[in-house]
mmCIF file with all atom_site columns, C-alpha atoms in Angstrom:
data_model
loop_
_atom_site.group_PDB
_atom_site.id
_atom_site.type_symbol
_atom_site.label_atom_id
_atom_site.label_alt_id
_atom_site.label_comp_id
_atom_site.label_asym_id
_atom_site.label_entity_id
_atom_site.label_seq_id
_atom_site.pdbx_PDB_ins_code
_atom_site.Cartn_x
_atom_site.Cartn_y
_atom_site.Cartn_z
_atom_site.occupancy
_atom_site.B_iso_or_equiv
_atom_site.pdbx_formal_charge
_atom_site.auth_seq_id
_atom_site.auth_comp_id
_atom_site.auth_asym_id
_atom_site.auth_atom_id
_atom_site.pdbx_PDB_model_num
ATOM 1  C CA . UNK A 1 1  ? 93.263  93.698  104.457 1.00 87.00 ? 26  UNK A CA 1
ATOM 2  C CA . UNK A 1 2  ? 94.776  97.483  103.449 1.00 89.00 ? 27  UNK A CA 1
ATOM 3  C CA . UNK A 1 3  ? 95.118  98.410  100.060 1.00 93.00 ? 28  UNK A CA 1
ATOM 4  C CA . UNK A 1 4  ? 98.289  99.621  99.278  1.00 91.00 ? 29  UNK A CA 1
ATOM 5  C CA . UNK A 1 5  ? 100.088 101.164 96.358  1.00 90.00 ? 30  UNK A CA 1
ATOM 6  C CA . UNK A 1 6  ? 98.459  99.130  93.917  1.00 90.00 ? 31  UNK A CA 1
ATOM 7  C CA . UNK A 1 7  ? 97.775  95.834  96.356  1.00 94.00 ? 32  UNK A CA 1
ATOM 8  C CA . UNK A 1 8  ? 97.345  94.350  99.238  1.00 95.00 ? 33  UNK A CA 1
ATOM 9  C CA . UNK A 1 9  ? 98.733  93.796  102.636 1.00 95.00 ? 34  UNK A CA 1
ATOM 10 C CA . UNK A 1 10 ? 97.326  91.703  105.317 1.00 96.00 ? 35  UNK A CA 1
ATOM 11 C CA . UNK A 1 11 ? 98.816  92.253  109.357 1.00 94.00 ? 36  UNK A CA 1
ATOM 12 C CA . UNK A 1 12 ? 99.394  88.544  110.667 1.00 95.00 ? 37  UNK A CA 1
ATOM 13 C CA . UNK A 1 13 ? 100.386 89.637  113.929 1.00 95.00 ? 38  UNK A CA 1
ATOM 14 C CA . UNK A 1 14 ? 101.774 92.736  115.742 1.00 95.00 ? 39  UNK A CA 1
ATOM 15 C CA . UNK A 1 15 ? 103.254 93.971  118.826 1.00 96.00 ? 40  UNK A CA 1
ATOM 16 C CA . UNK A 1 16 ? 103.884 96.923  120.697 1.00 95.00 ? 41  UNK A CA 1
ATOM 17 C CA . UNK A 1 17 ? 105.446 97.009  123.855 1.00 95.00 ? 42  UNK A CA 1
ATOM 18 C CA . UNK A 1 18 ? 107.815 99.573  125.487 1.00 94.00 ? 43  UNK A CA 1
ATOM 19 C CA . UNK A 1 19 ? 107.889 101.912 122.758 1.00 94.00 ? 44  UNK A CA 1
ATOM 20 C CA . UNK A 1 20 ? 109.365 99.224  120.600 1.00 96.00 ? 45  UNK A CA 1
ATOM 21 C CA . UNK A 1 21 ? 107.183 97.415  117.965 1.00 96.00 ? 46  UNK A CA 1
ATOM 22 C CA . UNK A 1 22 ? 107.250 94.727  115.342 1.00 96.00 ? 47  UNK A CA 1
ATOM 23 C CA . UNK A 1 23 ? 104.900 92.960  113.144 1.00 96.00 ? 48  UNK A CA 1
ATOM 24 C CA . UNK A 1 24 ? 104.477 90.472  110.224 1.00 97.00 ? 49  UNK A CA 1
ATOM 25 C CA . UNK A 1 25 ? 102.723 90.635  106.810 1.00 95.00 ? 50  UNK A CA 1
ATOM 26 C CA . UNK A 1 26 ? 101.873 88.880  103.963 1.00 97.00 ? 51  UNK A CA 1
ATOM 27 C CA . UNK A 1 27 ? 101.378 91.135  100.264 1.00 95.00 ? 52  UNK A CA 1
ATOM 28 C CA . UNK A 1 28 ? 100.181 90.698  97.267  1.00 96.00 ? 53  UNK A CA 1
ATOM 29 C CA . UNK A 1 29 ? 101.042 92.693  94.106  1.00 94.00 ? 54  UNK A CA 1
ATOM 30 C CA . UNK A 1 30 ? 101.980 96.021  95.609  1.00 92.00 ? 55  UNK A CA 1
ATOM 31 C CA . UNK A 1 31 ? 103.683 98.468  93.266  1.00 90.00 ? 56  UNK A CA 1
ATOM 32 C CA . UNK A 1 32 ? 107.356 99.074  94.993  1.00 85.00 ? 57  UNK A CA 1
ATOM 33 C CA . UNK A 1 33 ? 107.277 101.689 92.863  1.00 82.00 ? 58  UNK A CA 1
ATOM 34 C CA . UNK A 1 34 ? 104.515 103.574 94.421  1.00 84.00 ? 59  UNK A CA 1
ATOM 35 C CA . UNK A 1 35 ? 106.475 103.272 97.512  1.00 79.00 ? 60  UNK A CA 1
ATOM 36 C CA . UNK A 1 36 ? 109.740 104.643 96.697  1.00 74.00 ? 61  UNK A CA 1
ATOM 37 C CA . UNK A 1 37 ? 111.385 106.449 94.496  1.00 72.00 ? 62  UNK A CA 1
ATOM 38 C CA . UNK A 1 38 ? 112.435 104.450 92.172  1.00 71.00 ? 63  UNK A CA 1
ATOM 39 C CA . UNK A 1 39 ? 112.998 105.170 88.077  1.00 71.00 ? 64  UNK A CA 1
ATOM 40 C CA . UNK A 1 40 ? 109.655 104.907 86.170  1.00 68.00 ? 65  UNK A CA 1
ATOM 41 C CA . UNK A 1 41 ? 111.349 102.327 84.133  1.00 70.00 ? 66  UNK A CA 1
ATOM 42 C CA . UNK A 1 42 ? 111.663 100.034 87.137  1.00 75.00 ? 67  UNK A CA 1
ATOM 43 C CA . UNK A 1 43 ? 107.706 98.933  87.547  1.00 82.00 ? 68  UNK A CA 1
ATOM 44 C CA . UNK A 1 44 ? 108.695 95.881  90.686  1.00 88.00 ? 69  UNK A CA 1
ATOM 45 C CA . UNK A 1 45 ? 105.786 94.690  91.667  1.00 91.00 ? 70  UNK A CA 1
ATOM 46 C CA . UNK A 1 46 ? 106.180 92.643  95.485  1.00 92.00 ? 71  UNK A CA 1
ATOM 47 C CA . UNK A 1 47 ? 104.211 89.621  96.792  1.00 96.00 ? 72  UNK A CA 1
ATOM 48 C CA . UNK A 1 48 ? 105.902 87.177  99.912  1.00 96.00 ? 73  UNK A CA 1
ATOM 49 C CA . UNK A 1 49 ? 106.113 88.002  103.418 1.00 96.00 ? 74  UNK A CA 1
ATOM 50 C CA . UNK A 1 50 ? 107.472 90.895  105.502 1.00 95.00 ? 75  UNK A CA 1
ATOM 51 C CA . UNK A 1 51 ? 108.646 91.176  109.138 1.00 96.00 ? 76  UNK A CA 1
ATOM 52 C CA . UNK A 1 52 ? 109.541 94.502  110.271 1.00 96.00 ? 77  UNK A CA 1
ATOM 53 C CA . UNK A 1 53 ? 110.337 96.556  113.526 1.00 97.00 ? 78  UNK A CA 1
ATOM 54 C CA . UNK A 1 54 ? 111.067 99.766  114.847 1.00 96.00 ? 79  UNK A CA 1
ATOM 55 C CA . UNK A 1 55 ? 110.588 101.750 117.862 1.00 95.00 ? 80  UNK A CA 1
ATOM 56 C CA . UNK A 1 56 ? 107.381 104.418 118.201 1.00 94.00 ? 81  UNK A CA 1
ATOM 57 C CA . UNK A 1 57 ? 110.000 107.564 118.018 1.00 93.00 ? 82  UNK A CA 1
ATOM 58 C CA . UNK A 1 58 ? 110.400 107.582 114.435 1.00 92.00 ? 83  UNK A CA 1
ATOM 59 C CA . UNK A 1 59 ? 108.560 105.580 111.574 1.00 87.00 ? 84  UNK A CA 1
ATOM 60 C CA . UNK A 1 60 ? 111.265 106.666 108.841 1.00 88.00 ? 85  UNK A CA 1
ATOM 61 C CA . UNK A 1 61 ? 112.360 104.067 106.684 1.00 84.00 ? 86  UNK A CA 1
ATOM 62 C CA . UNK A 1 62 ? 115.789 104.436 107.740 1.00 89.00 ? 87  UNK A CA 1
ATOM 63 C CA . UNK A 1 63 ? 114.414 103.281 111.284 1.00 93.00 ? 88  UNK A CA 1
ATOM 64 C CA . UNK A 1 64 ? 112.861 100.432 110.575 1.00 93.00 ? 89  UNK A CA 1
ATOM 65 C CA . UNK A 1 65 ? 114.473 96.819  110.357 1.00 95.00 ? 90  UNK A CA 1
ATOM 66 C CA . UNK A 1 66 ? 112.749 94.590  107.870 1.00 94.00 ? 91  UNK A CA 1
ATOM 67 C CA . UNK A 1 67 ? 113.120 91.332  105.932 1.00 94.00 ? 92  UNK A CA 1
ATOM 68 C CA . UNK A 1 68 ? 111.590 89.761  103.482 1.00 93.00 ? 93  UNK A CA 1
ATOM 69 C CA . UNK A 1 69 ? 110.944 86.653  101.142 1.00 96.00 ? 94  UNK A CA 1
ATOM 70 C CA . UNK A 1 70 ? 108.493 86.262  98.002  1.00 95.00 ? 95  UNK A CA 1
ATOM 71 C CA . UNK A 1 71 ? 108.955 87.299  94.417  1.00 95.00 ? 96  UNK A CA 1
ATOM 72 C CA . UNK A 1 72 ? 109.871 90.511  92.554  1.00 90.00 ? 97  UNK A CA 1
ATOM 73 C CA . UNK A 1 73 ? 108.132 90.923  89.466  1.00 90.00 ? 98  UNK A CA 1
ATOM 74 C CA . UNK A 1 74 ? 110.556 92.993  87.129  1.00 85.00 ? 99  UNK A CA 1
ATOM 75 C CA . UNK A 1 75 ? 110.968 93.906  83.656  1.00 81.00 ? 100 UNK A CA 1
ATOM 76 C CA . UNK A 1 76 ? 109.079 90.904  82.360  1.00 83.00 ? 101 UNK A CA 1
ATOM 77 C CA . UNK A 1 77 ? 110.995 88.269  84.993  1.00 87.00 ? 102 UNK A CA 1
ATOM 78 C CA . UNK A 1 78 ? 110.170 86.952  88.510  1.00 90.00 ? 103 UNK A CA 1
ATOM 79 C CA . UNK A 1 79 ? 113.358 87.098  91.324  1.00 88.00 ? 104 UNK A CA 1
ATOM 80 C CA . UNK A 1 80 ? 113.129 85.431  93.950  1.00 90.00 ? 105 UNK A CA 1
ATOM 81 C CA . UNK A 1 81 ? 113.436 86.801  97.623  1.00 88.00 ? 106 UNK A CA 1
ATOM 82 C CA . UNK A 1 82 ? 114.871 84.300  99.984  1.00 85.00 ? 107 UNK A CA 1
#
């Protein structure tokens, strides 16, 4: 398990072949808002599952292809990720 922004993230599984990788995650309670920039008023706190991928050239969020399902935890309500 890592401990990030607030939370946790455990790997499920990962690859890396050809320059090109990908790998899935499950998270508890980590603080988007750590992560990003986002407006101090907007405290989202993330738990669900992540897959994501990218190649090894660049790690910039703008690189990466990612999706997601879980639960948002924002201004006092829960969405739902699907």
């Amino acid at each position: 398990n890592l401990q990030v922004a607030g939370g946790t993230v455990q790997v499920q599984q990962a690859q890396l072949s050809e320059g090109r990788w990908q790998a899935a995650f499950n998270t508890a309670g980590v603080q988007l808002h750590r992560l990003a920039q986002l407006p101090n008023r907007l405290q989202a706190v993330f738990s669900g599952q992540v897959q994501a991928a990218g190649t090894t050239e660049s790690f910039q969020p703008k690189d990466i292809q990612a999706t997601a399902q879980g639960n948002l935890n924002v201004a006092g309500g829960t969405v739902q990720i699907q």
